[in-house]
mmCIF file of C-alpha atoms in Angstrom:
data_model
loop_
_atom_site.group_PDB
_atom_site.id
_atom_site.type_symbol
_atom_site.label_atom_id
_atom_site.label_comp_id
_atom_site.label_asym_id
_atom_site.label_seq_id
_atom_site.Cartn_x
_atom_site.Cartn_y
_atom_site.Cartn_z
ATOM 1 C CA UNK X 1 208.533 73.184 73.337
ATOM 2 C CA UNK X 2 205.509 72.891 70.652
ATOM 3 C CA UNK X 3 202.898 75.474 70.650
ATOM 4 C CA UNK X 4 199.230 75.166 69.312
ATOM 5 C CA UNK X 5 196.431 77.691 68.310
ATOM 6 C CA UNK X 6 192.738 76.730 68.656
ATOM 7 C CA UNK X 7 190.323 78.493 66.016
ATOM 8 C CA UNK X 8 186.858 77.920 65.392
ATOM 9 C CA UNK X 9 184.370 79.449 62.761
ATOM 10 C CA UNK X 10 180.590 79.491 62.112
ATOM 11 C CA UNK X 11 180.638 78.125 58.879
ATOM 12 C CA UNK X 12 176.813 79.767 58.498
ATOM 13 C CA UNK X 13 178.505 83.048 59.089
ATOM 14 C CA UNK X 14 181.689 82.886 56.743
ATOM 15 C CA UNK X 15 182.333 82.356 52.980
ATOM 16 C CA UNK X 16 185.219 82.063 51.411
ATOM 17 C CA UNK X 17 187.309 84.725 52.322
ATOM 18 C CA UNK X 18 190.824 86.063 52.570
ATOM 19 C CA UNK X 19 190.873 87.228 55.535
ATOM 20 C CA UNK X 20 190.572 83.331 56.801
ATOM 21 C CA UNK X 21 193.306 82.822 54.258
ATOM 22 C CA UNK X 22 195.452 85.614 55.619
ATOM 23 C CA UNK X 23 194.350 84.195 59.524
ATOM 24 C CA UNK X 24 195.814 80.729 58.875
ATOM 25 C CA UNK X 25 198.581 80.748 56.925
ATOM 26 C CA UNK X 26 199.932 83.482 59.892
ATOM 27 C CA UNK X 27 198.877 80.528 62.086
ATOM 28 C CA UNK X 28 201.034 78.040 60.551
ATOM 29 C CA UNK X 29 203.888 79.977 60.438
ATOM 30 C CA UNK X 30 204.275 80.617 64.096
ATOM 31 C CA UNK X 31 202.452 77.725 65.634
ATOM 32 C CA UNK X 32 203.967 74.179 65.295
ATOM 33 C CA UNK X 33 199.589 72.898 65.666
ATOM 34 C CA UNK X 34 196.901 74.512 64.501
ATOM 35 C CA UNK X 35 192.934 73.029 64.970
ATOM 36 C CA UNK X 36 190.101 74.272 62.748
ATOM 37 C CA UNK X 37 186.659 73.137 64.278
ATOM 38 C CA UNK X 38 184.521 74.182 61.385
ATOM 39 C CA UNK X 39 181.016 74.568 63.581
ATOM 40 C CA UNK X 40 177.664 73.376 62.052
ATOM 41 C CA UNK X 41 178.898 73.080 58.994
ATOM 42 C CA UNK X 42 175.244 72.832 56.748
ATOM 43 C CA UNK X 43 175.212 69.884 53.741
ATOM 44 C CA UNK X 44 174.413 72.253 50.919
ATOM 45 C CA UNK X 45 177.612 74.328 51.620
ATOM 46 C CA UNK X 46 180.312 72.052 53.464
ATOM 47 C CA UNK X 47 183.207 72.805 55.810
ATOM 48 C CA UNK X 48 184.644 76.201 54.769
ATOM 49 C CA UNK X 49 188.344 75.064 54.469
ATOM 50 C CA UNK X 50 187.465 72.673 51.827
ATOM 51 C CA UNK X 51 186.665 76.276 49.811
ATOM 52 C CA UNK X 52 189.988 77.265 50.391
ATOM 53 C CA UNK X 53 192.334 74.557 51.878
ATOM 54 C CA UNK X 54 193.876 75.282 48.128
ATOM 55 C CA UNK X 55 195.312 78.367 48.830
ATOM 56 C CA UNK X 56 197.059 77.454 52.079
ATOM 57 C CA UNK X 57 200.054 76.328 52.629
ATOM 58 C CA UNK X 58 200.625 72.740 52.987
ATOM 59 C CA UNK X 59 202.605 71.895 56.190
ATOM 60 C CA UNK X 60 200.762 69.141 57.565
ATOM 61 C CA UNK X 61 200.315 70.715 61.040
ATOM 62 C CA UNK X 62 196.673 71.852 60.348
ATOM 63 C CA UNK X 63 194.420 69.577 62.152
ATOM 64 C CA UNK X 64 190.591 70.274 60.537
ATOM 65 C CA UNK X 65 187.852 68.827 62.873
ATOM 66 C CA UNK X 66 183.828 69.410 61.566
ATOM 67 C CA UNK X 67 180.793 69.726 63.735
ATOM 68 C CA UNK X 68 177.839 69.591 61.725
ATOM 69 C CA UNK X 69 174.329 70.740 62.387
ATOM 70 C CA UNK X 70 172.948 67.829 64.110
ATOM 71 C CA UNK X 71 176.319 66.678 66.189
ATOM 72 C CA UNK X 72 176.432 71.128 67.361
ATOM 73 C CA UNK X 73 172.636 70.094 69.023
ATOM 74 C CA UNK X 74 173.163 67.009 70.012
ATOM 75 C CA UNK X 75 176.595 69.037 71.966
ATOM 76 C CA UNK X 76 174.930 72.294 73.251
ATOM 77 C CA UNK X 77 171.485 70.983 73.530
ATOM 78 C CA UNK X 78 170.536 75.076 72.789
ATOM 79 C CA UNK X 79 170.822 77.148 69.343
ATOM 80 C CA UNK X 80 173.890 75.695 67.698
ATOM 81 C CA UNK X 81 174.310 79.310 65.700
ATOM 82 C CA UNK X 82 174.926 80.909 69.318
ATOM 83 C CA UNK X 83 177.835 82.512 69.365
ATOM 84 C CA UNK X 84 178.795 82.164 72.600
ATOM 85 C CA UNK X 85 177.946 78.534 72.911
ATOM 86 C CA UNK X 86 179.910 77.671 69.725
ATOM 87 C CA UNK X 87 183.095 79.422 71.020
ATOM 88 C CA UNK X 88 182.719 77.932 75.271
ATOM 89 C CA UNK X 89 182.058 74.395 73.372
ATOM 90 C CA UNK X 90 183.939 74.640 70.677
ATOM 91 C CA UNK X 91 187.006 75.599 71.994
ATOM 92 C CA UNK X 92 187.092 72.914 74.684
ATOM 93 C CA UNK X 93 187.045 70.206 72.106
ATOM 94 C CA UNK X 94 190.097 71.536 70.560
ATOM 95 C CA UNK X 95 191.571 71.899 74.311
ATOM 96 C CA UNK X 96 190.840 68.517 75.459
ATOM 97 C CA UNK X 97 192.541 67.058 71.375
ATOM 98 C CA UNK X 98 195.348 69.301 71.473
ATOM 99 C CA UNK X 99 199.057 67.718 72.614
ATOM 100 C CA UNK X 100 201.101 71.071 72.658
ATOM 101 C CA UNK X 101 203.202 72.454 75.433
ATOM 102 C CA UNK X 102 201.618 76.330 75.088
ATOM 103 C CA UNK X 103 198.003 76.474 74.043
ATOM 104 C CA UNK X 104 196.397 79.804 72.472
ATOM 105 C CA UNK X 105 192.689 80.319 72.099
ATOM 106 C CA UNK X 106 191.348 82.958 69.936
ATOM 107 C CA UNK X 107 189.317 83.553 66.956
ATOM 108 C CA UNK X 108 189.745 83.370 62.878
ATOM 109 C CA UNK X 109 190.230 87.450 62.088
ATOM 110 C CA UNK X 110 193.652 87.118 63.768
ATOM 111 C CA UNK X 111 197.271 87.619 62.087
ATOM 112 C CA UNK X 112 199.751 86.050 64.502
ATOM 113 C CA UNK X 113 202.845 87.704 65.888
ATOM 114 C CA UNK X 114 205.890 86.725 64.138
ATOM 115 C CA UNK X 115 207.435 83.208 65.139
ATOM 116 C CA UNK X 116 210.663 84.532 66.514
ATOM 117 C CA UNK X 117 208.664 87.256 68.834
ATOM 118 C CA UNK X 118 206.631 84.451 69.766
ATOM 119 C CA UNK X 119 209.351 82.325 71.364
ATOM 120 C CA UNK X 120 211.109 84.948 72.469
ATOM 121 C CA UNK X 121 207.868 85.540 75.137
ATOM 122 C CA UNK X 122 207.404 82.152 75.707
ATOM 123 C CA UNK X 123 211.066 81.586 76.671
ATOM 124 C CA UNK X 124 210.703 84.264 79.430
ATOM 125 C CA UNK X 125 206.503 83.136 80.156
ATOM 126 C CA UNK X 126 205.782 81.197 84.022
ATOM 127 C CA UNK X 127 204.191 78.356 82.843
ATOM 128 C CA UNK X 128 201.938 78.746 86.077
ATOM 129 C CA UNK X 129 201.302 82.571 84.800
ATOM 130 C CA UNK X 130 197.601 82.834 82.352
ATOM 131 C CA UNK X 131 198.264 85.374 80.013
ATOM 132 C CA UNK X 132 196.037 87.577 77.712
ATOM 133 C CA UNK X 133 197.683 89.042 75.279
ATOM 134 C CA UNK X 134 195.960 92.160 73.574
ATOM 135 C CA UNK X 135 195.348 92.676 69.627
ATOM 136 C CA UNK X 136 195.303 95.712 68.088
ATOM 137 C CA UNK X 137 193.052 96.354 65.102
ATOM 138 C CA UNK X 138 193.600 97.543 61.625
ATOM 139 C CA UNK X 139 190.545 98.035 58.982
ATOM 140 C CA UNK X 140 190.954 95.002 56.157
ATOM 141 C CA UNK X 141 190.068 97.759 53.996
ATOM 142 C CA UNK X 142 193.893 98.563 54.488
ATOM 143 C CA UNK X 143 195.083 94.823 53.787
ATOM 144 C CA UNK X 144 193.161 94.670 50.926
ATOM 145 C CA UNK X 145 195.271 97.788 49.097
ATOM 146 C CA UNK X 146 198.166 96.074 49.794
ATOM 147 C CA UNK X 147 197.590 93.014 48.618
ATOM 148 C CA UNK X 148 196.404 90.083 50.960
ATOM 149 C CA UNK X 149 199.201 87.808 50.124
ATOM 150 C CA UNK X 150 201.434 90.386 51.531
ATOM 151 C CA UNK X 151 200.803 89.950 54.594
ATOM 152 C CA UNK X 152 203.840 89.591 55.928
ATOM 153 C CA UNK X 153 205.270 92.727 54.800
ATOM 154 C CA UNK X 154 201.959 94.390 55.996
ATOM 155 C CA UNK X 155 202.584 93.308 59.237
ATOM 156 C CA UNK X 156 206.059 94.196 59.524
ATOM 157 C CA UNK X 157 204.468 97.799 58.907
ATOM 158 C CA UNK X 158 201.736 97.278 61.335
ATOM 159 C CA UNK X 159 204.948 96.318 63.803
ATOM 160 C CA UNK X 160 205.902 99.800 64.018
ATOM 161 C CA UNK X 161 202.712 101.826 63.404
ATOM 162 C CA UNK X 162 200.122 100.555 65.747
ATOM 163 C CA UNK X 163 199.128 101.794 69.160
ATOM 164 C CA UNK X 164 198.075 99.579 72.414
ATOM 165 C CA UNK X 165 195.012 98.397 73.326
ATOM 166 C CA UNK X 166 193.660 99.630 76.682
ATOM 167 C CA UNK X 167 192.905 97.090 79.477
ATOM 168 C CA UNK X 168 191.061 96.094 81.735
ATOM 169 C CA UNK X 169 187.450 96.095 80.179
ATOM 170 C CA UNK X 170 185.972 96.041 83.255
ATOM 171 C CA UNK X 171 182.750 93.774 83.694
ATOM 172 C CA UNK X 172 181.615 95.456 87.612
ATOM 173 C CA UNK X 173 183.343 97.757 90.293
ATOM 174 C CA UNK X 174 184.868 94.501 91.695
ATOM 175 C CA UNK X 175 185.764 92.830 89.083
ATOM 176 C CA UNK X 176 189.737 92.194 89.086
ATOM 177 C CA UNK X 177 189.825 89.768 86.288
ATOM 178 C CA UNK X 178 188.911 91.189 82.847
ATOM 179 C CA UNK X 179 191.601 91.524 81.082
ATOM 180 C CA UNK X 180 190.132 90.653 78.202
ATOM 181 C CA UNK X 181 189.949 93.149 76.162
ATOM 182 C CA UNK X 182 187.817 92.085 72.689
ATOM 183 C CA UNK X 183 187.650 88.856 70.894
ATOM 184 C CA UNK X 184 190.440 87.835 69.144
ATOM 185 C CA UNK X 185 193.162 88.717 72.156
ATOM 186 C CA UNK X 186 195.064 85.675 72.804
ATOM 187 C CA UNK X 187 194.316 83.342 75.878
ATOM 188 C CA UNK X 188 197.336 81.998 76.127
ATOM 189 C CA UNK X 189 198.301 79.335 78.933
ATOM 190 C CA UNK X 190 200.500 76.104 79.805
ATOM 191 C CA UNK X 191 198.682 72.973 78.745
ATOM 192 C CA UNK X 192 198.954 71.911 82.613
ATOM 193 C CA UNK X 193 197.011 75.328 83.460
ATOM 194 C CA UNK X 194 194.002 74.619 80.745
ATOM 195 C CA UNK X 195 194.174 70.861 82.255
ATOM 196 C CA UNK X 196 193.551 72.334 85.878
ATOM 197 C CA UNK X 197 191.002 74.677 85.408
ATOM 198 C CA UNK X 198 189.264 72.244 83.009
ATOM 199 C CA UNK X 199 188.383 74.806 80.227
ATOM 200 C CA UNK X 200 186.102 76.997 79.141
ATOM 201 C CA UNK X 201 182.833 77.218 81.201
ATOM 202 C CA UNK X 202 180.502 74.953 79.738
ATOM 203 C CA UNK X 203 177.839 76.196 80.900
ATOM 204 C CA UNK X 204 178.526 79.675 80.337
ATOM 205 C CA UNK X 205 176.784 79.867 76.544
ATOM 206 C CA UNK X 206 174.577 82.695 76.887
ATOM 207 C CA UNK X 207 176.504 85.552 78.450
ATOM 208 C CA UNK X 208 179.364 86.676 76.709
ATOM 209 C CA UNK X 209 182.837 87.466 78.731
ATOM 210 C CA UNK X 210 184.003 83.863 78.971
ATOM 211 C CA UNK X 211 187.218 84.844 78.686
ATOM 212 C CA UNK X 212 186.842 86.487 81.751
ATOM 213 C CA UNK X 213 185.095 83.722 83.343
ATOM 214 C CA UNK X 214 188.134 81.866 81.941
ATOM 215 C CA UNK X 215 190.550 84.085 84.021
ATOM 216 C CA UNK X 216 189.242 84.199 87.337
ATOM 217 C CA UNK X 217 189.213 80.226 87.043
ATOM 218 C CA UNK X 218 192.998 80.443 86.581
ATOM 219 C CA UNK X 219 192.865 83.103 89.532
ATOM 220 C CA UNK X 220 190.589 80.048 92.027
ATOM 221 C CA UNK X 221 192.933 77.630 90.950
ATOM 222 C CA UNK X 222 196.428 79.888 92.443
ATOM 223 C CA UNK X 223 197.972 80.753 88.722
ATOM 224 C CA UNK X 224 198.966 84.451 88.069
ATOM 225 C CA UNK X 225 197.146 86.331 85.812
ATOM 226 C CA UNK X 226 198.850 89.020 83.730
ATOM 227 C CA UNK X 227 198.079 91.098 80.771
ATOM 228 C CA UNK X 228 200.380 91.413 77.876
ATOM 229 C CA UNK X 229 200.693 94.677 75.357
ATOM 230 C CA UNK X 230 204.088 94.460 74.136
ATOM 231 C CA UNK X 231 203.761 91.421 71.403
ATOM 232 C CA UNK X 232 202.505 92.326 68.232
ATOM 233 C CA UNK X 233 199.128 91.009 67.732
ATOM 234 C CA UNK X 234 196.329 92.184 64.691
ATOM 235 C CA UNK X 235 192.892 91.724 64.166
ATOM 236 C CA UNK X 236 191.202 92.589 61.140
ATOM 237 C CA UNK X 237 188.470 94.812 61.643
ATOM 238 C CA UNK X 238 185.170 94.223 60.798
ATOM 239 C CA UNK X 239 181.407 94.891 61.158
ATOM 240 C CA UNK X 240 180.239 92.033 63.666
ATOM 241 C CA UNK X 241 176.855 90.513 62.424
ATOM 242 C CA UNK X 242 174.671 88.226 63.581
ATOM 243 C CA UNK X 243 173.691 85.107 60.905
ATOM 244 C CA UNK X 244 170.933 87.045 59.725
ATOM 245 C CA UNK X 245 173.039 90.027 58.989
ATOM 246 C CA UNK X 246 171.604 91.791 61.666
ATOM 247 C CA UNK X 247 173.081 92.602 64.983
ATOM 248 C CA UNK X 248 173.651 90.369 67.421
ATOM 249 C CA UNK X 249 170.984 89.652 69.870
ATOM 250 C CA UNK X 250 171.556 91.116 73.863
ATOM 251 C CA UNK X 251 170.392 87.542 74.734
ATOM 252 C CA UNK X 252 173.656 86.776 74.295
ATOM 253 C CA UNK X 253 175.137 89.348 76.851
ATOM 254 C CA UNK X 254 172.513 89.399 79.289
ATOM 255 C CA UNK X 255 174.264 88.150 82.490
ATOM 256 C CA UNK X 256 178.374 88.767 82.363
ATOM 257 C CA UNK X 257 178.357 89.768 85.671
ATOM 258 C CA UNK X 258 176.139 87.400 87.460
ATOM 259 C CA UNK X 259 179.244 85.285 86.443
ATOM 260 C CA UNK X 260 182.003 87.239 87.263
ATOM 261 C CA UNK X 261 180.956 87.813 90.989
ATOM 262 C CA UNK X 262 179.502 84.535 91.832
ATOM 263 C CA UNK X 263 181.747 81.937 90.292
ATOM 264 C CA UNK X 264 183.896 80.241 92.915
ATOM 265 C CA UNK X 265 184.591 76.766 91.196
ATOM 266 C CA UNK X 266 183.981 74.996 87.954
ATOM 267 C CA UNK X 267 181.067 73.346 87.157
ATOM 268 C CA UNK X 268 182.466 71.296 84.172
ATOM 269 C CA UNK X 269 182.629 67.548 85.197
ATOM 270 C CA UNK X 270 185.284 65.362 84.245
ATOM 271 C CA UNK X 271 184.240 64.554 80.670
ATOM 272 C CA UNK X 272 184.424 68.698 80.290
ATOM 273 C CA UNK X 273 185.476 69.340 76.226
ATOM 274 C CA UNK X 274 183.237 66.290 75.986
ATOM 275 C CA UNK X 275 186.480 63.978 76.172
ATOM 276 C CA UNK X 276 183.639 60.824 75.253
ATOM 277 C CA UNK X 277 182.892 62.003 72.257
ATOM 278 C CA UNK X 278 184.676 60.768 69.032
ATOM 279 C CA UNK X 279 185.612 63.881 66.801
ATOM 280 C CA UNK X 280 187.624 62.489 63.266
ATOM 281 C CA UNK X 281 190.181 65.241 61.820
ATOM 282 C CA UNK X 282 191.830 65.415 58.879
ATOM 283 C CA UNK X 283 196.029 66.913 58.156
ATOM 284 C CA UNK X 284 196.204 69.359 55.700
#
């Protein structure tokens, strides 16, 4: 059984930082594949692994993809620096160039469960069952006193100190498939399931709640859907801010629900994760 994770980041909205240290080298301990797609990815600054590859462990299971400025338009054919288009688009490239078993999607502020908790669930998990599994935040702030390259020990801690996260976050009166709760909680599914449903909406890159678009296409397609509290998952808390600094725009959240009550079927044809085009990676 091999296991992946699927991260992306906004290279225009990150520097080097620890948390994206303390993110992936969680990652590689519990995942046998991890894929970085480092998103429009500007000349003057570069991917942001190459600022800290260094610092990482080196396993060899880290697959690093780049999308720069001009390939993210010539992809979205809208504002590459979108959030939600980077993470719908994004996400589905990794999907469609990942060969694991058990595929998680989530986002770069992330420390993983432990690897032993994480096979544990798996070796109980329906493999025709999509699962969101919650995070639970802590304030880096916290991290930071205790030193970032103790994060394992920090986690331990957080193990037996944090509370659940509430679900569902409810997107209308009918809606009986958002269990996602924020970014960051894992989407976790069989590679057969992601196959089925063929990904992430495409064309869902202006309304945020993919993830729940993502679930009722697992619902369409006759998998189970289930919510999981129970294994230890942390985000690192922190203000959310647009490229500019400022906040991010409403355009981006302006029609959720349109979404959740009229999708029936995907509309991603069968080169969905753009399967045609030719994305080089390199092992680190």
């Amino acid at each position: 059984m091999k296991t992946a994770a699927l991260l992306y980041v906004r290279n225009d909205n990150y520097k080097e930082d620890e948390r994206v240290i303390v993110c992936l080298s969680s990652m590689l301990e519990t995942f046998d594949e991890v894929i970085l797609l480092d998103w429009n990815s500007p000349e003057d600054k570069g991917p942001l692994l190459w600022d800290i590859q260094n610092k990482l462990p080196k396993t060899g299971k880290l697959k690093h993809m780049v999308i720069p400025p001009d390939a993210a338009k010539m992809l979205t054919n809208h504002d590459p620096n979108a959030q939600a288009c980077t993470q719908v688009i994004s996400t589905n490239l990794m999907l469609r160039r990942c060969d694991a078993d058990w595929i998680v999607a989530t986002t770069i502020d992330i420390i993983a469960p432990n690897k032993d908790k994480f096979y544990e669930f798996l070796s109980k998990a329906n493999k025709d069952t999509f699962y969101t599994i919650s995070r639970r935040d802590f304030e880096i702030e916290e991290l930071e006193k205790h030193g970032f390259e103790n994060w394992k020990t920090y986690r331990d801690h957080l193990d037996e100190t944090s509370s659940e996260r509430r679900f569902p976050a409810m997107v209308t009166p009918n809606d009986r498939y958002s269990l996602i709760n924020c970014c960051g909680d894992f989407q976790l599914a069989h590679r057969d399931v992601w196959n089925t449903i063929k990904g992430f909406e495409e064309k869902m890159i202006y309304a945020c709640f993919q993830d729940t678009n993502i679930q009722k296409k697992a619902v369409l397609n006759g998998f189970g859907l289930k919510a999981v509290f129970d294994l230890p998952l942390y985000h690192m808390s922190h203000k959310g801010m647009s490229n500019d600094g400022s906040s991010p725009s409403k355009q981006y959240y302006n029609n959720a629900w349109e979404w959740v009550e009229w999708f029936e079927e995907t509309q991603n044809t069968d080169a969905w994760g753009f399967s045609d085009i030719e994305i080089e990676y390199e092992l680190i």
